[in-house]
Amino acid sequence: MPALPPIPAPVTLPIHESHQRFPVRRIFCVGRNYAEHTREMGGDPTREAPFFFTKPADACVPSGATIPYPPRTADLHHEAELVVALASGGRDVAAQDAAALIWGHAAGNDLTRRDLQAEAKSARRPWDMAKAFDHSAILGALVEGPIADAPITCHVGDRLTQSARLSDMIWSVPEIIAHLSTYVDLHPGDLIFTGTPAGVGPIARGETCTVTVGDLPPATVNLA
Ligand code: MN
């Protein structure tokens, strides 16, 4: 019998101006949470309730890393997003109680193999291989505490590709937490990617992509 594999190391992320690290439990992501992006993806922003997909915790990549261009795609896309990090959990959380679950926030990039996502959509198959691949969750250093309305941007190299405000979200962060907590019991360490504004597009080999959310530390990734 071969030896059992070693117990995997926990996934942790840097905290801004701290030597402590944030332990990641799971990653949930919201689809279509900005009206203009919903339209660019062919949806109707007036009628769709929030829906969710996931990435594995070990898809996390801290800002500044260089990652290999992912396999099985010719159309890797960026998605600039606010990421919410939970300090505590719960089920059937009321929106007015949801802020109390939040530890802090980060800038994030929900990397997407857009060609595989289009194939999955047309074949009515799951999105996992389009969304939940290795190195697919780029995160800036986390900042503790609440966040006010702020600009959210994405640059590929020097080119501004996404520009919106957090207040453009269709579903607010408390509403997202409330909805998500009706599907799963939320837990400390869970991350929630809260959706991307319009302007998603490709990142080519050799390019650098940077997401900013207000004054949060940026989430930058270099494609090998
Ligand atoms: Mn996304």
JSON list of C-alpha atoms and ligand atoms in Angstrom, two decimals:
[
{"chain": "A", "resi": 1, "resn": "MET", "atom": "CA", "xyz": [0.00, 0.00, 0.00]},
{"chain": "A", "resi": 2, "resn": "PRO", "atom": "CA", "xyz": [1.36, 3.44, -0.83]},
{"chain": "A", "resi": 3, "resn": "ALA", "atom": "CA", "xyz": [1.67, 5.84, 2.07]},
{"chain": "A", "resi": 4, "resn": "LEU", "atom": "CA", "xyz": [-1.26, 8.11, 2.81]},
{"chain": "A", "resi": 5, "resn": "PRO", "atom": "CA", "xyz": [-0.81, 11.59, 1.37]},
{"chain": "A", "resi": 6, "resn": "PRO", "atom": "CA", "xyz": [0.22, 14.27, 3.85]},
{"chain": "A", "resi": 7, "resn": "ILE", "atom": "CA", "xyz": [-2.49, 16.44, 5.38]},
{"chain": "A", "resi": 8, "resn": "PRO", "atom": "CA", "xyz": [-2.74, 19.54, 3.17]},
{"chain": "A", "resi": 9, "resn": "ALA", "atom": "CA", "xyz": [-1.48, 22.79, 4.65]},
{"chain": "A", "resi": 10, "resn": "PRO", "atom": "CA", "xyz": [-4.27, 25.25, 5.48]},
{"chain": "A", "resi": 11, "resn": "VAL", "atom": "CA", "xyz": [-4.81, 28.03, 2.96]},
{"chain": "A", "resi": 12, "resn": "THR", "atom": "CA", "xyz": [-4.10, 31.45, 4.46]},
{"chain": "A", "resi": 13, "resn": "LEU", "atom": "CA", "xyz": [-3.92, 34.93, 2.97]},
{"chain": "A", "resi": 14, "resn": "PRO", "atom": "CA", "xyz": [-1.88, 38.01, 3.91]},
{"chain": "A", "resi": 15, "resn": "ILE", "atom": "CA", "xyz": [-3.55, 40.69, 6.04]},
{"chain": "A", "resi": 16, "resn": "HIS", "atom": "CA", "xyz": [-2.58, 44.29, 5.25]},
{"chain": "A", "resi": 17, "resn": "GLU", "atom": "CA", "xyz": [0.01, 45.70, 7.69]},
{"chain": "A", "resi": 18, "resn": "SER", "atom": "CA", "xyz": [-0.10, 42.59, 9.87]},
{"chain": "A", "resi": 19, "resn": "HIS", "atom": "CA", "xyz": [2.01, 39.50, 10.45]},
{"chain": "A", "resi": 20, "resn": "GLN", "atom": "CA", "xyz": [-1.14, 37.49, 10.98]},
{"chain": "A", "resi": 21, "resn": "ARG", "atom": "CA", "xyz": [-2.80, 35.65, 8.11]},
{"chain": "A", "resi": 22, "resn": "PHE", "atom": "CA", "xyz": [-6.45, 35.03, 7.30]},
{"chain": "A", "resi": 23, "resn": "PRO", "atom": "CA", "xyz": [-7.42, 31.31, 7.20]},
{"chain": "A", "resi": 24, "resn": "VAL", "atom": "CA", "xyz": [-9.58, 30.52, 4.18]},
{"chain": "A", "resi": 25, "resn": "ARG", "atom": "CA", "xyz": [-12.33, 27.93, 4.53]},
{"chain": "A", "resi": 26, "resn": "ARG", "atom": "CA", "xyz": [-14.34, 28.11, 1.27]},
{"chain": "A", "resi": 27, "resn": "ILE", "atom": "CA", "xyz": [-14.80, 30.48, -1.67]},
{"chain": "A", "resi": 28, "resn": "PHE", "atom": "CA", "xyz": [-18.28, 31.42, -2.85]},
{"chain": "A", "resi": 29, "resn": "CYS", "atom": "CA", "xyz": [-18.83, 33.65, -5.89]},
{"chain": "A", "resi": 30, "resn": "VAL", "atom": "CA", "xyz": [-21.87, 35.60, -7.06]},
{"chain": "A", "resi": 31, "resn": "GLY", "atom": "CA", "xyz": [-22.84, 35.57, -10.73]},
{"chain": "A", "resi": 32, "resn": "ARG", "atom": "CA", "xyz": [-24.21, 38.64, -12.51]},
{"chain": "A", "resi": 33, "resn": "ASN", "atom": "CA", "xyz": [-24.38, 41.25, -9.78]},
{"chain": "A", "resi": 34, "resn": "TYR", "atom": "CA", "xyz": [-23.87, 44.41, -11.86]},
{"chain": "A", "resi": 35, "resn": "ALA", "atom": "CA", "xyz": [-26.53, 45.38, -14.40]},
{"chain": "A", "resi": 36, "resn": "GLU", "atom": "CA", "xyz": [-24.19, 46.32, -17.27]},
{"chain": "A", "resi": 37, "resn": "HIS", "atom": "CA", "xyz": [-22.20, 43.08, -16.90]},
{"chain": "A", "resi": 38, "resn": "THR", "atom": "CA", "xyz": [-25.43, 41.06, -16.78]},
{"chain": "A", "resi": 39, "resn": "ARG", "atom": "CA", "xyz": [-26.41, 42.64, -20.10]},
{"chain": "A", "resi": 40, "resn": "GLU", "atom": "CA", "xyz": [-22.98, 42.02, -21.66]},
{"chain": "A", "resi": 41, "resn": "MET", "atom": "CA", "xyz": [-23.34, 38.34, -20.73]},
{"chain": "A", "resi": 42, "resn": "GLY", "atom": "CA", "xyz": [-26.80, 38.16, -22.30]},
{"chain": "A", "resi": 43, "resn": "GLY", "atom": "CA", "xyz": [-28.91, 38.27, -19.12]},
{"chain": "A", "resi": 44, "resn": "ASP", "atom": "CA", "xyz": [-31.72, 40.44, -17.82]},
{"chain": "A", "resi": 45, "resn": "PRO", "atom": "CA", "xyz": [-30.66, 42.37, -14.70]},
{"chain": "A", "resi": 46, "resn": "THR", "atom": "CA", "xyz": [-34.21, 43.16, -13.67]},
{"chain": "A", "resi": 47, "resn": "ARG", "atom": "CA", "xyz": [-35.39, 39.60, -13.14]},
{"chain": "A", "resi": 48, "resn": "GLU", "atom": "CA", "xyz": [-32.55, 37.42, -11.91]},
{"chain": "A", "resi": 49, "resn": "ALA", "atom": "CA", "xyz": [-32.07, 36.57, -8.24]},
{"chain": "A", "resi": 50, "resn": "PRO", "atom": "CA", "xyz": [-28.43, 36.15, -7.15]},
{"chain": "A", "resi": 51, "resn": "PHE", "atom": "CA", "xyz": [-26.89, 32.79, -7.98]},
{"chain": "A", "resi": 52, "resn": "PHE", "atom": "CA", "xyz": [-23.70, 31.25, -6.69]},
{"chain": "A", "resi": 53, "resn": "PHE", "atom": "CA", "xyz": [-20.78, 29.08, -7.71]},
{"chain": "A", "resi": 54, "resn": "THR", "atom": "CA", "xyz": [-17.62, 28.08, -5.87]},
{"chain": "A", "resi": 55, "resn": "LYS", "atom": "CA", "xyz": [-13.87, 27.78, -6.19]},
{"chain": "A", "resi": 56, "resn": "PRO", "atom": "CA", "xyz": [-11.64, 25.55, -4.07]},
{"chain": "A", "resi": 57, "resn": "ALA", "atom": "CA", "xyz": [-9.79, 27.34, -1.26]},
{"chain": "A", "resi": 58, "resn": "ASP", "atom": "CA", "xyz": [-6.46, 26.32, -2.74]},
{"chain": "A", "resi": 59, "resn": "ALA", "atom": "CA", "xyz": [-7.24, 28.34, -5.90]},
{"chain": "A", "resi": 60, "resn": "CYS", "atom": "CA", "xyz": [-6.20, 31.42, -3.87]},
{"chain": "A", "resi": 61, "resn": "VAL", "atom": "CA", "xyz": [-3.22, 33.36, -5.19]},
{"chain": "A", "resi": 62, "resn": "PRO", "atom": "CA", "xyz": [-1.86, 36.35, -3.24]},
{"chain": "A", "resi": 63, "resn": "SER", "atom": "CA", "xyz": [-1.39, 39.61, -5.12]},
{"chain": "A", "resi": 64, "resn": "GLY", "atom": "CA", "xyz": [1.91, 40.02, -6.96]},
{"chain": "A", "resi": 65, "resn": "ALA", "atom": "CA", "xyz": [2.32, 36.41, -8.00]},
{"chain": "A", "resi": 66, "resn": "THR", "atom": "CA", "xyz": [3.15, 35.15, -11.47]},
{"chain": "A", "resi": 67, "resn": "ILE", "atom": "CA", "xyz": [0.91, 32.29, -12.56]},
{"chain": "A", "resi": 68, "resn": "PRO", "atom": "CA", "xyz": [1.13, 30.00, -15.57]},
{"chain": "A", "resi": 69, "resn": "TYR", "atom": "CA", "xyz": [-1.36, 30.71, -18.36]},
{"chain": "A", "resi": 70, "resn": "PRO", "atom": "CA", "xyz": [-4.11, 28.20, -17.47]},
{"chain": "A", "resi": 71, "resn": "PRO", "atom": "CA", "xyz": [-4.48, 25.05, -19.58]},
{"chain": "A", "resi": 72, "resn": "ARG", "atom": "CA", "xyz": [-7.47, 24.21, -21.81]},
{"chain": "A", "resi": 73, "resn": "THR", "atom": "CA", "xyz": [-8.32, 27.84, -22.64]},
{"chain": "A", "resi": 74, "resn": "ALA", "atom": "CA", "xyz": [-7.56, 30.41, -25.31]},
{"chain": "A", "resi": 75, "resn": "ASP", "atom": "CA", "xyz": [-9.69, 33.09, -23.62]},
{"chain": "A", "resi": 76, "resn": "LEU", "atom": "CA", "xyz": [-8.69, 33.74, -20.00]},
{"chain": "A", "resi": 77, "resn": "HIS", "atom": "CA", "xyz": [-10.77, 36.66, -18.66]},
{"chain": "A", "resi": 78, "resn": "HIS", "atom": "CA", "xyz": [-10.41, 38.99, -15.69]},
{"chain": "A", "resi": 79, "resn": "GLU", "atom": "CA", "xyz": [-13.32, 39.83, -13.38]},
{"chain": "A", "resi": 80, "resn": "ALA", "atom": "CA", "xyz": [-12.67, 42.63, -10.87]},
{"chain": "A", "resi": 81, "resn": "GLU", "atom": "CA", "xyz": [-14.56, 41.99, -7.64]},
{"chain": "A", "resi": 82, "resn": "LEU", "atom": "CA", "xyz": [-14.96, 43.06, -4.03]},
{"chain": "A", "resi": 83, "resn": "VAL", "atom": "CA", "xyz": [-14.25, 40.07, -1.78]},
{"chain": "A", "resi": 84, "resn": "VAL", "atom": "CA", "xyz": [-15.90, 39.76, 1.62]},
{"chain": "A", "resi": 85, "resn": "ALA", "atom": "CA", "xyz": [-14.16, 37.71, 4.33]},
{"chain": "A", "resi": 86, "resn": "LEU", "atom": "CA", "xyz": [-16.31, 36.25, 7.11]},
{"chain": "A", "resi": 87, "resn": "ALA", "atom": "CA", "xyz": [-15.35, 36.22, 10.79]},
{"chain": "A", "resi": 88, "resn": "SER", "atom": "CA", "xyz": [-18.37, 34.19, 11.79]},
{"chain": "A", "resi": 89, "resn": "GLY", "atom": "CA", "xyz": [-21.05, 32.12, 10.17]},
{"chain": "A", "resi": 90, "resn": "GLY", "atom": "CA", "xyz": [-24.70, 31.30, 10.33]},
{"chain": "A", "resi": 91, "resn": "ARG", "atom": "CA", "xyz": [-27.71, 30.04, 8.43]},
{"chain": "A", "resi": 92, "resn": "ASP", "atom": "CA", "xyz": [-30.79, 31.97, 7.31]},
{"chain": "A", "resi": 93, "resn": "VAL", "atom": "CA", "xyz": [-29.06, 35.19, 8.28]},
{"chain": "A", "resi": 94, "resn": "ALA", "atom": "CA", "xyz": [-31.27, 38.27, 7.97]},
{"chain": "A", "resi": 95, "resn": "ALA", "atom": "CA", "xyz": [-29.82, 41.01, 5.77]},
{"chain": "A", "resi": 96, "resn": "GLN", "atom": "CA", "xyz": [-29.93, 43.47, 8.66]},
{"chain": "A", "resi": 97, "resn": "ASP", "atom": "CA", "xyz": [-27.78, 41.07, 10.73]},
{"chain": "A", "resi": 98, "resn": "ALA", "atom": "CA", "xyz": [-25.30, 40.18, 7.96]},
{"chain": "A", "resi": 99, "resn": "ALA", "atom": "CA", "xyz": [-22.74, 42.95, 8.55]},
{"chain": "A", "resi": 100, "resn": "ALA", "atom": "CA", "xyz": [-21.96, 41.43, 11.94]},
{"chain": "A", "resi": 101, "resn": "LEU", "atom": "CA", "xyz": [-20.54, 38.32, 10.18]},
{"chain": "A", "resi": 102, "resn": "ILE", "atom": "CA", "xyz": [-17.93, 40.27, 8.19]},
{"chain": "A", "resi": 103, "resn": "TRP", "atom": "CA", "xyz": [-14.29, 40.31, 9.23]},
{"chain": "A", "resi": 104, "resn": "GLY", "atom": "CA", "xyz": [-13.05, 42.47, 6.36]},
{"chain": "A", "resi": 105, "resn": "HIS", "atom": "CA", "xyz": [-12.56, 42.89, 2.63]},
{"chain": "A", "resi": 106, "resn": "ALA", "atom": "CA", "xyz": [-10.11, 42.48, -0.22]},
{"chain": "A", "resi": 107, "resn": "ALA", "atom": "CA", "xyz": [-9.77, 43.32, -3.88]},
{"chain": "A", "resi": 108, "resn": "GLY", "atom": "CA", "xyz": [-10.16, 40.17, -5.98]},
{"chain": "A", "resi": 109, "resn": "ASN", "atom": "CA", "xyz": [-9.96, 38.85, -9.51]},
{"chain": "A", "resi": 110, "resn": "ASP", "atom": "CA", "xyz": [-12.30, 35.95, -10.38]},
{"chain": "A", "resi": 111, "resn": "LEU", "atom": "CA", "xyz": [-10.24, 34.53, -13.26]},
{"chain": "A", "resi": 112, "resn": "THR", "atom": "CA", "xyz": [-12.48, 32.78, -15.78]},
{"chain": "A", "resi": 113, "resn": "ARG", "atom": "CA", "xyz": [-11.85, 30.48, -18.75]},
{"chain": "A", "resi": 114, "resn": "ARG", "atom": "CA", "xyz": [-14.51, 32.27, -20.79]},
{"chain": "A", "resi": 115, "resn": "ASP", "atom": "CA", "xyz": [-14.45, 29.82, -23.70]},
{"chain": "A", "resi": 116, "resn": "LEU", "atom": "CA", "xyz": [-15.08, 26.88, -21.36]},
{"chain": "A", "resi": 117, "resn": "GLN", "atom": "CA", "xyz": [-17.84, 28.86, -19.63]},
{"chain": "A", "resi": 118, "resn": "ALA", "atom": "CA", "xyz": [-19.53, 29.53, -22.98]},
{"chain": "A", "resi": 119, "resn": "GLU", "atom": "CA", "xyz": [-19.33, 25.81, -23.83]},
{"chain": "A", "resi": 120, "resn": "ALA", "atom": "CA", "xyz": [-20.78, 24.89, -20.43]},
{"chain": "A", "resi": 121, "resn": "LYS", "atom": "CA", "xyz": [-23.63, 27.35, -20.81]},
{"chain": "A", "resi": 122, "resn": "SER", "atom": "CA", "xyz": [-24.58, 26.15, -24.28]},
{"chain": "A", "resi": 123, "resn": "ALA", "atom": "CA", "xyz": [-24.42, 22.48, -23.22]},
{"chain": "A", "resi": 124, "resn": "ARG", "atom": "CA", "xyz": [-26.20, 23.18, -19.88]},
{"chain": "A", "resi": 125, "resn": "ARG", "atom": "CA", "xyz": [-23.23, 21.78, -18.01]},
{"chain": "A", "resi": 126, "resn": "PRO", "atom": "CA", "xyz": [-21.63, 22.94, -14.74]},
{"chain": "A", "resi": 127, "resn": "TRP", "atom": "CA", "xyz": [-19.23, 25.91, -14.67]},
{"chain": "A", "resi": 128, "resn": "ASP", "atom": "CA", "xyz": [-16.62, 24.24, -12.46]},
{"chain": "A", "resi": 129, "resn": "MET", "atom": "CA", "xyz": [-13.92, 23.82, -15.09]},
{"chain": "A", "resi": 130, "resn": "ALA", "atom": "CA", "xyz": [-14.50, 27.42, -16.27]},
{"chain": "A", "resi": 131, "resn": "LYS", "atom": "CA", "xyz": [-14.27, 28.94, -12.81]},
{"chain": "A", "resi": 132, "resn": "ALA", "atom": "CA", "xyz": [-12.75, 26.59, -10.23]},
{"chain": "A", "resi": 133, "resn": "PHE", "atom": "CA", "xyz": [-9.34, 25.92, -11.77]},
{"chain": "A", "resi": 134, "resn": "ASP", "atom": "CA", "xyz": [-5.86, 26.23, -10.27]},
{"chain": "A", "resi": 135, "resn": "HIS", "atom": "CA", "xyz": [-4.71, 29.82, -9.49]},
{"chain": "A", "resi": 136, "resn": "SER", "atom": "CA", "xyz": [-8.17, 31.22, -10.36]},
{"chain": "A", "resi": 137, "resn": "ALA", "atom": "CA", "xyz": [-8.78, 33.39, -7.26]},
{"chain": "A", "resi": 138, "resn": "ILE", "atom": "CA", "xyz": [-6.42, 36.38, -7.09]},
{"chain": "A", "resi": 139, "resn": "LEU", "atom": "CA", "xyz": [-6.59, 38.34, -3.83]},
{"chain": "A", "resi": 140, "resn": "GLY", "atom": "CA", "xyz": [-5.06, 41.54, -2.54]},
{"chain": "A", "resi": 141, "resn": "ALA", "atom": "CA", "xyz": [-4.09, 41.72, 1.12]},
{"chain": "A", "resi": 142, "resn": "LEU", "atom": "CA", "xyz": [-7.15, 41.68, 3.37]},
{"chain": "A", "resi": 143, "resn": "VAL", "atom": "CA", "xyz": [-8.21, 44.72, 5.40]},
{"chain": "A", "resi": 144, "resn": "GLU", "atom": "CA", "xyz": [-10.23, 44.38, 8.59]},
{"chain": "A", "resi": 145, "resn": "GLY", "atom": "CA", "xyz": [-13.44, 46.29, 9.12]},
{"chain": "A", "resi": 146, "resn": "PRO", "atom": "CA", "xyz": [-16.28, 47.76, 7.09]},
{"chain": "A", "resi": 147, "resn": "ILE", "atom": "CA", "xyz": [-15.99, 49.32, 3.63]},
{"chain": "A", "resi": 148, "resn": "ALA", "atom": "CA", "xyz": [-17.83, 52.34, 2.24]},
{"chain": "A", "resi": 149, "resn": "ASP", "atom": "CA", "xyz": [-18.94, 52.81, -1.36]},
{"chain": "A", "resi": 150, "resn": "ALA", "atom": "CA", "xyz": [-15.84, 53.03, -3.54]},
{"chain": "A", "resi": 151, "resn": "PRO", "atom": "CA", "xyz": [-14.67, 52.80, -7.15]},
{"chain": "A", "resi": 152, "resn": "ILE", "atom": "CA", "xyz": [-13.78, 49.35, -8.51]},
{"chain": "A", "resi": 153, "resn": "THR", "atom": "CA", "xyz": [-11.36, 49.15, -11.45]},
{"chain": "A", "resi": 154, "resn": "CYS", "atom": "CA", "xyz": [-9.40, 46.70, -13.53]},
{"chain": "A", "resi": 155, "resn": "HIS", "atom": "CA", "xyz": [-6.34, 47.40, -15.66]},
{"chain": "A", "resi": 156, "resn": "VAL", "atom": "CA", "xyz": [-4.70, 45.03, -18.12]},
{"chain": "A", "resi": 157, "resn": "GLY", "atom": "CA", "xyz": [-1.26, 46.54, -18.46]},
{"chain": "A", "resi": 158, "resn": "ASP", "atom": "CA", "xyz": [-1.91, 50.30, -18.78]},
{"chain": "A", "resi": 159, "resn": "ARG", "atom": "CA", "xyz": [-5.40, 49.81, -20.26]},
{"chain": "A", "resi": 160, "resn": "LEU", "atom": "CA", "xyz": [-8.45, 50.49, -18.06]},
{"chain": "A", "resi": 161, "resn": "THR", "atom": "CA", "xyz": [-10.92, 47.69, -18.78]},
{"chain": "A", "resi": 162, "resn": "GLN", "atom": "CA", "xyz": [-13.43, 47.87, -15.91]},
{"chain": "A", "resi": 163, "resn": "SER", "atom": "CA", "xyz": [-14.61, 50.92, -13.98]},
{"chain": "A", "resi": 164, "resn": "ALA", "atom": "CA", "xyz": [-17.67, 51.08, -11.73]},
{"chain": "A", "resi": 165, "resn": "ARG", "atom": "CA", "xyz": [-18.70, 51.69, -8.14]},
{"chain": "A", "resi": 166, "resn": "LEU", "atom": "CA", "xyz": [-19.57, 49.18, -5.45]},
{"chain": "A", "resi": 167, "resn": "SER", "atom": "CA", "xyz": [-22.95, 50.91, -5.17]},
{"chain": "A", "resi": 168, "resn": "ASP", "atom": "CA", "xyz": [-23.69, 49.68, -8.73]},
{"chain": "A", "resi": 169, "resn": "MET", "atom": "CA", "xyz": [-24.21, 46.17, -7.36]},
{"chain": "A", "resi": 170, "resn": "ILE", "atom": "CA", "xyz": [-27.69, 44.75, -7.95]},
{"chain": "A", "resi": 171, "resn": "TRP", "atom": "CA", "xyz": [-27.58, 42.80, -4.67]},
{"chain": "A", "resi": 172, "resn": "SER", "atom": "CA", "xyz": [-25.81, 44.46, -1.72]},
{"chain": "A", "resi": 173, "resn": "VAL", "atom": "CA", "xyz": [-23.30, 42.58, 0.40]},
{"chain": "A", "resi": 174, "resn": "PRO", "atom": "CA", "xyz": [-25.82, 42.04, 3.26]},
{"chain": "A", "resi": 175, "resn": "GLU", "atom": "CA", "xyz": [-28.38, 40.75, 0.75]},
{"chain": "A", "resi": 176, "resn": "ILE", "atom": "CA", "xyz": [-25.78, 38.41, -0.78]},
{"chain": "A", "resi": 177, "resn": "ILE", "atom": "CA", "xyz": [-24.89, 37.00, 2.65]},
{"chain": "A", "resi": 178, "resn": "ALA", "atom": "CA", "xyz": [-28.58, 36.58, 3.48]},
{"chain": "A", "resi": 179, "resn": "HIS", "atom": "CA", "xyz": [-29.31, 34.76, 0.20]},
{"chain": "A", "resi": 180, "resn": "LEU", "atom": "CA", "xyz": [-26.20, 32.55, 0.38]},
{"chain": "A", "resi": 181, "resn": "SER", "atom": "CA", "xyz": [-26.97, 31.56, 3.98]},
{"chain": "A", "resi": 182, "resn": "THR", "atom": "CA", "xyz": [-30.26, 30.05, 2.84]},
{"chain": "A", "resi": 183, "resn": "TYR", "atom": "CA", "xyz": [-28.32, 27.59, 0.63]},
{"chain": "A", "resi": 184, "resn": "VAL", "atom": "CA", "xyz": [-25.42, 26.70, 2.96]},
{"chain": "A", "resi": 185, "resn": "ASP", "atom": "CA", "xyz": [-24.39, 27.22, 6.56]},
{"chain": "A", "resi": 186, "resn": "LEU", "atom": "CA", "xyz": [-21.76, 29.95, 6.39]},
{"chain": "A", "resi": 187, "resn": "HIS", "atom": "CA", "xyz": [-18.60, 29.56, 8.45]},
{"chain": "A", "resi": 188, "resn": "PRO", "atom": "CA", "xyz": [-15.69, 31.67, 9.72]},
{"chain": "A", "resi": 189, "resn": "GLY", "atom": "CA", "xyz": [-13.05, 31.93, 7.01]},
{"chain": "A", "resi": 190, "resn": "ASP", "atom": "CA", "xyz": [-15.48, 31.77, 4.10]},
{"chain": "A", "resi": 191, "resn": "LEU", "atom": "CA", "xyz": [-14.76, 34.25, 1.28]},
{"chain": "A", "resi": 192, "resn": "ILE", "atom": "CA", "xyz": [-17.44, 35.70, -1.00]},
{"chain": "A", "resi": 193, "resn": "PHE", "atom": "CA", "xyz": [-16.57, 37.16, -4.41]},
{"chain": "A", "resi": 194, "resn": "THR", "atom": "CA", "xyz": [-19.43, 39.62, -4.94]},
{"chain": "A", "resi": 195, "resn": "GLY", "atom": "CA", "xyz": [-19.63, 39.82, -8.74]},
{"chain": "A", "resi": 196, "resn": "THR", "atom": "CA", "xyz": [-18.00, 41.90, -11.46]},
{"chain": "A", "resi": 197, "resn": "PRO", "atom": "CA", "xyz": [-18.98, 45.05, -13.35]},
{"chain": "A", "resi": 198, "resn": "ALA", "atom": "CA", "xyz": [-19.05, 45.36, -17.13]},
{"chain": "A", "resi": 199, "resn": "GLY", "atom": "CA", "xyz": [-15.87, 45.31, -19.18]},
{"chain": "A", "resi": 200, "resn": "VAL", "atom": "CA", "xyz": [-14.61, 41.78, -18.60]},
{"chain": "A", "resi": 201, "resn": "GLY", "atom": "CA", "xyz": [-12.06, 40.74, -21.19]},
{"chain": "A", "resi": 202, "resn": "PRO", "atom": "CA", "xyz": [-8.95, 38.74, -21.95]},
{"chain": "A", "resi": 203, "resn": "ILE", "atom": "CA", "xyz": [-5.54, 38.71, -20.30]},
{"chain": "A", "resi": 204, "resn": "ALA", "atom": "CA", "xyz": [-2.81, 37.47, -22.63]},
{"chain": "A", "resi": 205, "resn": "ARG", "atom": "CA", "xyz": [0.40, 35.65, -21.81]},
{"chain": "A", "resi": 206, "resn": "GLY", "atom": "CA", "xyz": [2.99, 38.08, -20.44]},
{"chain": "A", "resi": 207, "resn": "GLU", "atom": "CA", "xyz": [0.41, 40.66, -19.33]},
{"chain": "A", "resi": 208, "resn": "THR", "atom": "CA", "xyz": [-0.23, 42.04, -15.84]},
{"chain": "A", "resi": 209, "resn": "CYS", "atom": "CA", "xyz": [-3.77, 42.53, -14.53]},
{"chain": "A", "resi": 210, "resn": "THR", "atom": "CA", "xyz": [-4.53, 44.77, -11.55]},
{"chain": "A", "resi": 211, "resn": "VAL", "atom": "CA", "xyz": [-7.84, 45.12, -9.68]},
{"chain": "A", "resi": 212, "resn": "THR", "atom": "CA", "xyz": [-8.44, 48.02, -7.30]},
{"chain": "A", "resi": 213, "resn": "VAL", "atom": "CA", "xyz": [-11.32, 48.57, -4.89]},
{"chain": "A", "resi": 214, "resn": "GLY", "atom": "CA", "xyz": [-11.13, 51.96, -3.21]},
{"chain": "A", "resi": 215, "resn": "ASP", "atom": "CA", "xyz": [-8.20, 52.10, -0.81]},
{"chain": "A", "resi": 216, "resn": "LEU", "atom": "CA", "xyz": [-7.87, 48.33, -0.42]},
{"chain": "A", "resi": 217, "resn": "PRO", "atom": "CA", "xyz": [-4.48, 46.93, -1.45]},
{"chain": "A", "resi": 218, "resn": "PRO", "atom": "CA", "xyz": [-4.67, 46.01, -5.15]},
{"chain": "A", "resi": 219, "resn": "ALA", "atom": "CA", "xyz": [-4.93, 42.45, -6.47]},
{"chain": "A", "resi": 220, "resn": "THR", "atom": "CA", "xyz": [-2.28, 42.08, -9.16]},
{"chain": "A", "resi": 221, "resn": "VAL", "atom": "CA", "xyz": [-1.42, 39.00, -11.15]},
{"chain": "A", "resi": 222, "resn": "ASN", "atom": "CA", "xyz": [1.23, 38.42, -13.81]},
{"chain": "A", "resi": 223, "resn": "LEU", "atom": "CA", "xyz": [0.55, 35.86, -16.53]},
{"chain": "A", "resi": 224, "resn": "ALA", "atom": "CA", "xyz": [3.61, 33.84, -17.49]},
{"chain": "B", "resi": 1, "resn": "MN", "atom": "MN", "xyz": [-17.22, 36.74, -11.10]}
]
